[in-house]
Coordinates of N, CA and C in Angstrom, one line a residue:
Chain A
X252 N 155.9 126.5 33.9 CA 155.9 127.5 35.0 C 154.7 128.5 34.8
X253 N 154.2 129.0 35.9 CA 153.1 129.9 35.8 C 153.6 131.2 35.2
X254 N 152.7 131.9 34.4 CA 153.1 133.1 33.8 C 153.0 134.3 34.7
X255 N 153.1 135.5 34.1 CA 152.9 136.7 34.8 C 151.5 137.0 35.0
X256 N 151.0 137.2 36.2 CA 149.6 137.4 36.5 C 149.4 138.9 36.7
X257 N 148.3 139.4 36.1 CA 147.9 140.8 36.3 C 146.4 140.8 36.6
X258 N 146.0 141.8 37.4 CA 144.6 142.1 37.6 C 144.4 143.6 37.9
X259 N 143.2 144.1 37.6 CA 142.1 143.4 36.9 C 142.4 143.3 35.4
X260 N 141.6 142.6 34.7 CA 141.7 142.6 33.2 C 141.2 143.8 32.6
X261 N 140.1 144.4 33.1 CA 139.5 145.6 32.5 C 139.2 146.5 33.7
X262 N 139.2 147.8 33.3 CA 138.8 148.9 34.3 C 138.3 150.1 33.5
X263 N 137.1 150.6 33.9 CA 136.6 151.8 33.3 C 136.4 152.8 34.5
X264 N 137.0 153.9 34.3 CA 136.9 155.0 35.3 C 136.6 156.3 34.7
X265 N 136.2 157.3 35.4 CA 136.0 158.6 34.9 C 137.3 159.4 35.2
X266 N 137.5 160.4 34.3 CA 138.7 161.2 34.5 C 138.7 161.9 35.9
X267 N 139.9 162.0 36.4 CA 140.2 162.5 37.7 C 140.0 161.5 38.8
X268 N 139.5 160.3 38.5 CA 139.5 159.3 39.5 C 140.8 158.6 39.6
X269 N 141.0 157.7 40.5 CA 142.3 157.0 40.7 C 142.0 155.5 40.4
X270 N 143.1 154.8 40.1 CA 143.0 153.4 39.7 C 144.4 152.7 40.1
X271 N 144.3 151.5 40.4 CA 145.5 150.7 40.7 C 145.5 149.4 40.0
X272 N 146.7 149.0 39.5 CA 146.9 147.7 38.8 C 147.9 146.9 39.6
X273 N 147.7 145.6 39.6 CA 148.5 144.7 40.3 C 149.2 143.7 39.4
X274 N 150.4 143.3 39.7 CA 151.2 142.4 38.9 C 152.0 141.4 39.8
X275 N 151.9 140.1 39.5 CA 152.8 139.1 40.1 C 153.6 138.5 39.1
X276 N 154.9 138.7 39.1 CA 155.8 138.1 38.1 C 156.0 136.6 38.2
X277 N 156.7 136.1 37.2 CA 157.1 134.7 37.3 C 158.0 134.5 38.5
X278 N 157.8 133.4 39.2 CA 158.6 133.1 40.4 C 160.1 133.1 40.1
X279 N 160.9 133.9 40.9 CA 162.3 133.9 40.7 C 162.8 135.0 39.8
X280 N 161.9 135.7 39.1 CA 162.3 136.7 38.2 C 162.6 138.0 39.0
X281 N 163.8 138.5 38.9 CA 164.3 139.6 39.6 C 163.9 140.9 39.0
X282 N 163.7 140.9 37.7 CA 163.5 142.2 37.0 C 162.0 142.3 36.6
X283 N 161.4 143.4 36.9 CA 160.0 143.6 36.6 C 159.8 144.9 35.8
X284 N 158.9 144.9 34.8 CA 158.7 146.1 34.0 C 157.2 146.4 33.9
X285 N 156.9 147.7 33.8 CA 155.5 148.1 33.5 C 155.6 148.9 32.2
X286 N 154.8 148.5 31.2 CA 154.7 149.1 29.9 C 153.3 149.7 29.7
X287 N 153.2 150.7 28.9 CA 151.9 151.3 28.5 C 151.8 151.1 27.0
X288 N 150.7 150.4 26.6 CA 150.4 150.2 25.1 C 149.1 150.9 24.7
X289 N 149.3 152.0 24.0 CA 148.2 152.7 23.4 C 147.7 152.0 22.2
X290 N 146.4 152.0 21.9 CA 145.9 151.2 20.8 C 146.6 151.6 19.5
X291 N 147.1 150.5 18.8 CA 147.8 150.7 17.5 C 149.2 151.0 17.6
X292 N 149.7 151.1 18.8 CA 151.2 151.4 19.1 C 151.9 150.2 19.7
X293 N 153.2 150.2 19.7 CA 154.0 149.3 20.4 C 154.0 149.7 21.9
X294 N 154.3 148.8 22.8 CA 154.4 149.2 24.2 C 155.6 150.2 24.5
X295 N 155.4 151.0 25.5 CA 156.4 152.0 25.9 C 156.7 151.7 27.4
X296 N 158.0 151.7 27.7 CA 158.4 151.4 29.1 C 158.0 152.6 30.0
X297 N 157.3 152.2 31.2 CA 157.1 153.2 32.2 C 158.1 153.2 33.3
X298 N 158.3 152.0 33.8 CA 159.2 151.8 34.9 C 159.8 150.4 35.0
X299 N 161.0 150.3 35.4 CA 161.7 149.0 35.6 C 162.2 148.9 37.0
X300 N 162.0 147.7 37.6 CA 162.5 147.4 38.9 C 163.5 146.3 38.8
X301 N 164.6 146.4 39.6 CA 165.5 145.2 39.8 C 165.3 144.9 41.3
X302 N 164.8 143.7 41.5 CA 164.4 143.3 42.9 C 163.4 144.4 43.4
X303 N 163.6 145.1 44.5 CA 162.6 146.1 44.9 C 163.1 147.5 44.6
X304 N 164.2 147.6 43.9 CA 164.7 149.0 43.6 C 164.4 149.4 42.2
X305 N 164.1 150.7 42.0 CA 163.8 151.3 40.7 C 165.1 151.5 39.9
X306 N 165.1 150.9 38.7 CA 166.2 151.1 37.8 C 166.0 152.2 36.9
X307 N 164.8 152.4 36.3 CA 164.5 153.4 35.4 C 163.1 153.8 35.5
X308 N 162.8 155.0 35.8 CA 161.4 155.6 35.7 C 161.4 156.9 35.0
X309 N 162.3 157.0 34.0 CA 162.4 158.3 33.3 C 161.2 158.6 32.4
X310 N 160.4 157.6 32.0 CA 159.2 157.9 31.2 C 157.9 157.7 32.0
X311 N 158.0 157.7 33.3 CA 156.9 157.6 34.1 C 156.4 159.0 34.5
X312 N 155.1 159.4 34.1 CA 154.6 160.7 34.5 C 154.4 160.8 36.0
X313 N 155.4 161.3 36.7 CA 155.4 161.2 38.1 C 154.4 162.1 38.8
X314 N 153.9 163.0 38.1 CA 152.9 163.8 38.7 C 151.6 163.1 39.0
X315 N 151.4 162.0 38.3 CA 150.1 161.3 38.4 C 150.3 159.7 38.5
X316 N 151.4 159.2 38.1 CA 151.7 157.8 38.2 C 152.7 157.5 39.3
X317 N 152.4 156.4 40.0 CA 153.4 155.9 41.0 C 153.4 154.3 40.9
X318 N 154.5 153.8 41.3 CA 154.6 152.3 41.3 C 155.5 151.9 42.4
X319 N 155.2 150.7 42.9 CA 156.1 150.1 43.9 C 156.2 148.6 43.7
X320 N 157.2 148.0 44.3 CA 157.4 146.6 44.2 C 157.7 146.1 45.6
X321 N 156.7 145.4 46.1 CA 156.7 145.0 47.5 C 157.6 143.8 47.7
X322 N 158.6 143.9 48.5 CA 159.5 142.8 48.9 C 160.1 142.2 47.6
X323 N 160.2 142.9 46.6 CA 160.9 142.4 45.4 C 160.1 141.4 44.6
X324 N 158.8 141.3 44.9 CA 158.0 140.3 44.2 C 156.8 141.0 43.5
X325 N 155.6 141.1 44.1 CA 154.5 141.8 43.5 C 154.8 143.2 43.3
X326 N 154.0 143.8 42.4 CA 154.1 145.2 42.1 C 152.7 145.8 41.8
X327 N 152.6 147.1 42.2 CA 151.4 147.8 41.9 C 151.7 149.1 41.2
X328 N 150.9 149.5 40.2 CA 151.0 150.7 39.5 C 149.7 151.5 39.7
X329 N 149.9 152.8 40.1 CA 148.7 153.6 40.4 C 148.7 154.8 39.6
X330 N 147.5 155.3 39.2 CA 147.3 156.5 38.5 C 146.3 157.4 39.3
X331 N 146.7 158.6 39.6 CA 145.9 159.5 40.4 C 146.3 160.9 40.2
X332 N 145.5 161.7 39.5 CA 144.2 161.5 38.9 C 144.4 161.0 37.5
X333 N 143.4 160.2 37.0 CA 143.5 159.8 35.6 C 143.1 160.8 34.6
X334 N 143.7 160.8 33.4 CA 143.3 161.7 32.3 C 142.8 160.8 31.2
X335 N 142.1 161.4 30.2 CA 141.6 160.7 29.1 C 142.7 160.0 28.3
X336 N 143.9 160.7 28.2 CA 145.0 160.1 27.4 C 145.6 158.9 28.1
X337 N 145.2 158.6 29.3 CA 145.8 157.4 30.0 C 145.1 156.1 29.5
X338 N 144.0 156.2 28.7 CA 143.4 155.0 28.2 C 144.3 154.2 27.4
X339 N 144.6 153.0 27.8 CA 145.6 152.1 27.2 C 145.5 150.8 27.9
X340 N 146.4 149.9 27.4 CA 146.6 148.6 28.1 C 147.9 148.7 28.8
X341 N 147.8 148.4 30.1 CA 149.0 148.4 31.0 C 149.6 147.0 31.1
X342 N 150.7 146.8 30.6 CA 151.4 145.5 30.6 C 152.5 145.4 31.6
X343 N 152.5 144.3 32.3 CA 153.6 144.0 33.3 C 154.4 142.9 32.6
X344 N 155.7 143.0 32.8 CA 156.6 141.9 32.2 C 157.7 141.6 33.3
X345 N 158.2 140.4 33.2 CA 159.3 140.1 34.1 C 160.4 139.3 33.3
X346 N 161.6 139.4 33.8 CA 162.7 138.6 33.2 C 163.5 138.1 34.3
X347 N 164.2 136.9 34.0 CA 165.0 136.3 35.1 C 166.1 137.2 35.5
X348 N 166.7 137.9 34.5 CA 167.8 138.8 34.8 C 167.5 140.1 33.9
X349 N 168.3 141.1 34.1 CA 168.1 142.3 33.2 C 168.2 141.9 31.8
X350 N 167.3 142.4 30.9 CA 167.2 141.9 29.6 C 168.5 142.1 28.8
X351 N 169.1 143.3 29.0 CA 170.3 143.6 28.1 C 171.5 142.8 28.6
X352 N 171.7 142.8 29.9 CA 173.0 142.2 30.3 C 173.1 140.7 30.0
X353 N 172.0 140.1 30.1 CA 172.0 138.6 29.9 C 171.2 138.1 28.8
X354 N 170.7 139.1 27.9 CA 169.8 138.7 26.8 C 168.7 137.8 27.3
X355 N 168.1 138.2 28.4 CA 167.1 137.4 29.0 C 165.7 137.9 28.5
X356 N 165.0 137.0 27.8 CA 163.7 137.4 27.2 C 162.7 137.9 28.2
X357 N 161.9 138.9 27.8 CA 160.8 139.4 28.6 C 159.6 138.5 28.5
X358 N 158.9 138.2 29.6 CA 157.7 137.5 29.6 C 156.6 138.4 30.1
X359 N 155.5 138.6 29.3 CA 154.5 139.5 29.6 C 153.2 138.9 30.1
X360 N 152.5 139.6 31.0 CA 151.2 139.3 31.4 C 150.2 139.7 30.3
X361 N 148.9 139.4 30.6 CA 147.8 139.7 29.6 C 147.4 141.1 29.6
X362 N 147.8 141.9 30.6 CA 147.6 143.3 30.7 C 146.3 143.7 31.3
X363 N 146.2 144.9 31.7 CA 144.9 145.5 32.1 C 144.5 146.6 31.1
X364 N 143.3 146.5 30.6 CA 142.8 147.5 29.7 C 142.1 148.5 30.4
X365 N 142.6 149.8 30.4 CA 142.0 150.9 31.1 C 141.3 151.8 30.1
X366 N 140.1 152.1 30.5 CA 139.3 153.1 29.7 C 139.0 154.3 30.6
X367 N 139.4 155.5 30.3 CA 139.1 156.7 31.0 C 138.0 157.5 30.3
X368 N 136.9 157.7 30.9 CA 135.8 158.5 30.2 C 135.6 159.9 30.8
Chain B
X290 N 167.6 159.5 17.8 CA 166.6 158.8 18.5 C 166.2 157.5 17.7
X291 N 166.2 156.4 18.4 CA 166.0 155.1 17.7 C 164.5 155.0 17.3
X292 N 164.2 154.6 16.1 CA 162.9 154.4 15.6 C 162.8 153.0 15.0
X293 N 161.7 152.3 15.2 CA 161.5 151.0 14.7 C 160.3 151.0 13.8
X294 N 160.5 150.5 12.6 CA 159.4 150.5 11.6 C 159.1 149.0 11.1
X295 N 157.9 148.7 11.0 CA 157.5 147.3 10.6 C 156.6 147.5 9.3
X296 N 157.0 146.7 8.3 CA 156.3 146.7 7.1 C 156.0 145.3 6.6
X297 N 154.8 144.9 6.2 CA 153.6 145.8 6.1 C 152.9 145.9 7.4
X298 N 152.0 146.8 7.5 CA 151.2 146.9 8.7 C 150.2 145.8 8.9
X299 N 149.7 145.2 7.8 CA 148.8 144.1 7.8 C 149.1 143.2 6.6
X300 N 148.9 141.9 6.8 CA 149.2 140.9 5.8 C 148.2 139.8 5.9
X301 N 147.6 139.4 4.7 CA 146.7 138.2 4.7 C 147.2 137.2 3.7
X302 N 147.4 136.0 4.1 CA 147.9 134.9 3.2 C 147.1 133.7 3.4
X303 N 147.1 132.8 2.4 CA 146.4 131.5 2.5 C 147.2 130.5 3.3
X304 N 146.6 129.6 3.9 CA 147.3 128.6 4.7 C 148.3 127.9 3.9
X305 N 149.5 127.6 4.5 CA 150.5 126.8 3.8 C 151.6 127.7 3.2
X306 N 151.3 129.0 3.0 CA 152.3 129.8 2.4 C 153.5 130.1 3.4
X307 N 154.7 130.3 2.8 CA 155.8 130.8 3.6 C 155.7 132.4 3.5
X308 N 156.1 133.0 4.6 CA 156.0 134.5 4.5 C 157.1 135.1 5.3
X309 N 157.3 136.4 5.0 CA 158.4 137.2 5.7 C 157.8 138.5 6.2
X310 N 158.1 138.8 7.5 CA 157.8 140.0 8.1 C 159.1 140.8 8.3
X311 N 158.9 142.1 8.0 CA 160.1 143.0 8.0 C 160.1 144.0 9.2
X312 N 161.3 144.2 9.7 CA 161.5 145.2 10.8 C 162.8 146.0 10.4
X313 N 162.7 147.3 10.5 CA 163.9 148.1 10.3 C 164.1 149.1 11.5
X314 N 165.3 149.4 11.8 CA 165.6 150.3 12.9 C 166.6 151.3 12.4
X315 N 166.6 152.5 13.0 CA 167.4 153.6 12.4 C 168.8 153.7 13.0
X316 N 169.1 153.1 14.2 CA 170.4 153.2 14.8 C 170.9 151.8 15.0
X317 N 172.0 151.4 14.5 CA 172.5 150.1 14.6 C 173.2 149.7 15.9
X318 N 173.3 150.7 16.8 CA 173.8 150.5 18.1 C 172.8 149.9 19.1
X319 N 172.7 148.6 19.0 CA 171.7 147.9 19.8 C 172.4 146.7 20.5
X320 N 171.8 146.3 21.6 CA 172.3 145.1 22.3 C 171.7 143.8 21.7
X321 N 170.4 143.9 21.4 CA 169.7 142.8 20.9 C 168.4 143.2 20.2
X322 N 167.8 142.3 19.6 CA 166.5 142.5 18.9 C 165.6 141.3 19.3
X323 N 164.3 141.6 19.6 CA 163.4 140.5 20.0 C 162.1 140.6 19.2
X324 N 161.7 139.5 18.8 CA 160.4 139.3 18.1 C 159.3 138.8 19.1
X325 N 158.1 139.4 19.1 CA 157.0 139.0 19.9 C 155.8 138.8 19.1
X326 N 154.9 138.0 19.7 CA 153.6 137.8 19.1 C 152.6 138.3 20.1
X327 N 151.5 138.9 19.6 CA 150.4 139.4 20.4 C 149.1 139.0 19.9
X328 N 148.4 138.2 20.6 CA 147.0 137.8 20.3 C 146.0 138.8 20.8
X329 N 144.9 139.0 20.2 CA 143.9 140.0 20.6 C 143.6 139.8 22.1
X330 N 143.7 140.9 22.8 CA 143.3 140.9 24.2 C 144.3 140.2 25.1
X331 N 145.5 139.9 24.6 CA 146.5 139.2 25.3 C 147.8 140.0 25.4
X332 N 148.7 139.6 26.3 CA 150.0 140.2 26.4 C 150.9 139.7 25.2
X333 N 152.2 140.0 25.3 CA 153.1 139.7 24.3 C 153.8 138.4 24.7
X334 N 154.0 137.5 23.7 CA 154.7 136.3 23.8 C 156.1 136.4 23.1
X335 N 157.2 136.2 23.8 CA 158.5 136.2 23.2 C 158.7 135.0 22.3
X336 N 159.1 135.3 21.0 CA 159.3 134.3 20.0 C 160.8 134.0 19.9
X337 N 161.5 135.0 19.6 CA 163.0 134.9 19.4 C 163.7 136.1 19.8
X338 N 164.9 135.9 20.4 CA 165.8 137.0 20.8 C 167.1 136.8 20.1
X339 N 167.6 137.8 19.3 CA 168.8 137.7 18.6 C 169.8 138.7 19.2
X340 N 170.9 138.2 19.7 CA 171.9 139.1 20.3 C 172.6 139.8 19.1
X341 N 173.2 141.0 19.5 CA 173.8 141.8 18.4 C 174.9 141.1 17.7
X342 N 175.5 140.2 18.3 CA 176.6 139.4 17.7 C 176.2 138.3 16.8
X343 N 174.9 138.0 16.8 CA 174.3 136.9 16.1 C 173.7 137.3 14.8
X344 N 173.5 136.4 13.9 CA 172.9 136.7 12.5 C 171.5 136.2 12.4
X345 N 171.2 135.1 13.2 CA 169.9 134.5 13.1 C 169.6 133.6 14.3
X346 N 168.3 133.4 14.5 CA 167.8 132.4 15.5 C 166.7 131.7 14.9
X347 N 166.5 130.4 15.3 CA 165.5 129.6 14.8 C 164.7 128.9 15.9
X348 N 163.4 128.8 15.7 CA 162.6 128.1 16.6 C 161.4 127.4 15.9
X349 N 161.5 126.1 15.7 CA 160.4 125.5 14.9 C 160.3 126.0 13.5
X350 N 159.1 126.5 13.2 CA 158.9 127.1 11.8 C 159.3 128.5 11.7
X351 N 159.8 129.1 12.8 CA 160.2 130.5 12.8 C 161.7 130.6 12.6
X352 N 162.1 131.6 11.8 CA 163.5 131.9 11.7 C 163.6 133.5 11.6
X353 N 164.4 134.0 12.5 CA 164.6 135.5 12.5 C 166.1 135.8 12.2
X354 N 166.3 136.8 11.3 CA 167.6 137.2 11.0 C 167.9 138.6 11.4
X355 N 169.1 139.0 11.6 CA 169.5 140.3 12.0 C 170.7 140.8 11.1
X356 N 170.5 141.9 10.5 CA 171.6 142.6 9.8 C 171.8 143.9 10.5
X357 N 172.6 144.0 11.4 CA 172.8 145.2 12.3 C 173.3 146.4 11.4
X358 N 174.2 146.1 10.5 CA 174.8 147.2 9.8 C 173.8 147.9 8.9
X359 N 172.8 147.2 8.4 CA 171.8 147.8 7.5 C 170.5 148.2 8.3
X360 N 170.5 147.8 9.6 CA 169.3 148.1 10.4 C 168.1 147.4 10.1
X361 N 168.3 146.1 9.8 CA 167.1 145.3 9.4 C 167.1 143.9 10.0
X362 N 165.8 143.5 10.3 CA 165.6 142.1 10.7 C 164.4 141.6 10.0
X363 N 164.4 140.3 9.8 CA 163.2 139.6 9.2 C 162.8 138.5 10.0
X364 N 161.5 138.2 10.0 CA 160.9 137.0 10.7 C 160.3 136.2 9.6
X365 N 160.8 135.0 9.4 CA 160.4 134.1 8.3 C 159.5 133.0 9.0
X366 N 158.3 132.9 8.5 CA 157.4 131.8 9.0 C 157.1 130.8 7.9
X367 N 157.5 129.6 8.1 CA 157.3 128.6 7.1 C 156.0 127.9 7.3
X368 N 155.4 127.5 6.2 CA 154.1 126.7 6.2 C 153.1 127.3 7.1
X369 N 152.7 128.5 6.9 CA 151.8 129.2 7.8 C 150.5 128.4 8.1
X370 N 150.0 128.7 9.3 CA 148.8 128.0 9.7 C 147.8 129.0 10.3
X371 N 146.5 128.8 10.3 CA 145.5 129.7 10.8 C 145.9 130.1 12.3
X372 N 146.5 129.2 13.0 CA 146.9 129.6 14.4 C 148.0 130.6 14.5
X373 N 148.6 130.9 13.4 CA 149.7 131.9 13.4 C 149.1 133.3 13.3
X374 N 147.8 133.4 13.1 CA 147.2 134.7 13.0 C 147.3 135.5 14.3
X375 N 147.9 136.6 14.2 CA 148.2 137.5 15.4 C 148.9 138.7 14.9
X376 N 149.3 139.6 15.8 CA 150.1 140.7 15.5 C 151.5 140.4 16.0
X377 N 152.5 140.7 15.1 CA 153.9 140.4 15.4 C 154.6 141.7 15.5
X378 N 155.3 141.8 16.7 CA 156.1 143.1 17.0 C 157.6 142.7 17.1
X379 N 158.4 143.7 16.6 CA 159.8 143.6 16.9 C 160.2 144.7 17.8
X380 N 161.2 144.5 18.6 CA 161.7 145.5 19.5 C 163.2 145.4 19.6
X381 N 163.9 146.6 19.7 CA 165.3 146.6 19.9 C 165.6 147.2 21.2
X382 N 166.8 146.7 21.8 CA 167.3 147.3 23.0 C 168.5 148.1 22.7
X383 N 168.3 149.4 22.7 CA 169.4 150.3 22.1 C 170.4 150.7 23.2
X384 N 171.6 151.0 22.7 CA 172.6 151.6 23.6 C 172.0 153.0 24.1
X385 N 172.5 153.3 25.3 CA 172.1 154.6 25.8 C 170.8 154.6 26.7
X386 N 170.0 153.6 26.5 CA 168.8 153.6 27.3 C 169.0 152.6 28.5
X387 N 168.0 152.5 29.2 CA 168.1 151.6 30.4 C 167.9 150.1 29.9
X388 N 168.1 149.2 30.8 CA 168.1 147.8 30.5 C 166.8 147.4 29.8
X389 N 165.7 147.9 30.3 CA 164.4 147.4 29.9 C 163.7 148.3 28.9
X390 N 164.4 149.3 28.4 CA 163.8 150.3 27.5 C 163.8 149.8 26.1
X391 N 163.0 148.8 25.8 CA 162.9 148.3 24.5 C 162.1 149.3 23.7
X392 N 162.5 149.5 22.4 CA 161.8 150.3 21.5 C 161.1 149.4 20.5
X393 N 159.8 149.5 20.5 CA 158.9 148.6 19.7 C 158.5 149.3 18.4
X394 N 158.3 148.4 17.4 CA 157.6 148.9 16.2 C 156.1 148.8 16.5
X395 N 155.3 149.2 15.5 CA 153.8 149.2 15.7 C 153.2 147.8 15.4
X396 N 154.0 146.9 14.8 CA 153.5 145.6 14.6 C 153.0 145.3 13.2
X397 N 153.0 144.1 12.8 CA 152.4 143.6 11.5 C 151.3 142.6 11.9
X398 N 150.0 143.0 11.5 CA 148.9 142.1 11.8 C 148.8 141.1 10.7
X399 N 149.0 139.8 11.1 CA 149.0 138.7 10.2 C 147.7 137.9 10.3
X400 N 147.1 137.6 9.1 CA 145.9 136.8 9.1 C 146.2 135.7 8.1
X401 N 146.0 134.4 8.6 CA 146.2 133.3 7.7 C 144.9 132.6 7.5
X402 N 144.5 132.6 6.3 CA 143.1 132.1 5.9 C 143.2 130.6 5.7
X403 N 142.2 129.8 6.2 CA 142.2 128.3 6.0 C 141.9 128.0 4.5

């Protein structure tokens, strides 16, 4: 099966600019997650979708970050305006069903490496 | 607050050795624990998922154990190969959080020398 697709792979922007990341999950996966991974750290959940509904966005900095999942398939994550501390790898993951309820493993994309200067 | 710690932070071994990576977590109230592998510049690859009711899972040369009461998990890699070189992360899915709110350790960077 095709994996989780993310684009772009790399992005360099100046602070206060805006940026958008795109994710296409594995076909049929109802649950989609966006994680932020700062260098040397483990990933941290930003937002979780179940189909096209938001399940958890408690750790999403809503003053600057937004995300949507179109028709329950593709998803975009946007940052506006970006800050220096947003420099990180943004990982998209999907699972067939919610990870906890069905012990369904997460499948990750290769991520987008964002550098804010 | 759940915290996950992985020791050692880095490990270098000669090819062919058996090795153990350690993961500890502070709160035993978890649904499951998952081990991932991350290659440089890549995303995470799921290796093994252990449900809270299970003690271990095996896949090929990998064996993961879970002792929920002591807050520990180990990943055993048999007959290591240079292709096993990567960063290994463990993550727990704790009670009280949302479905996808995995709590990750910082990882163990493994280097297997030919």
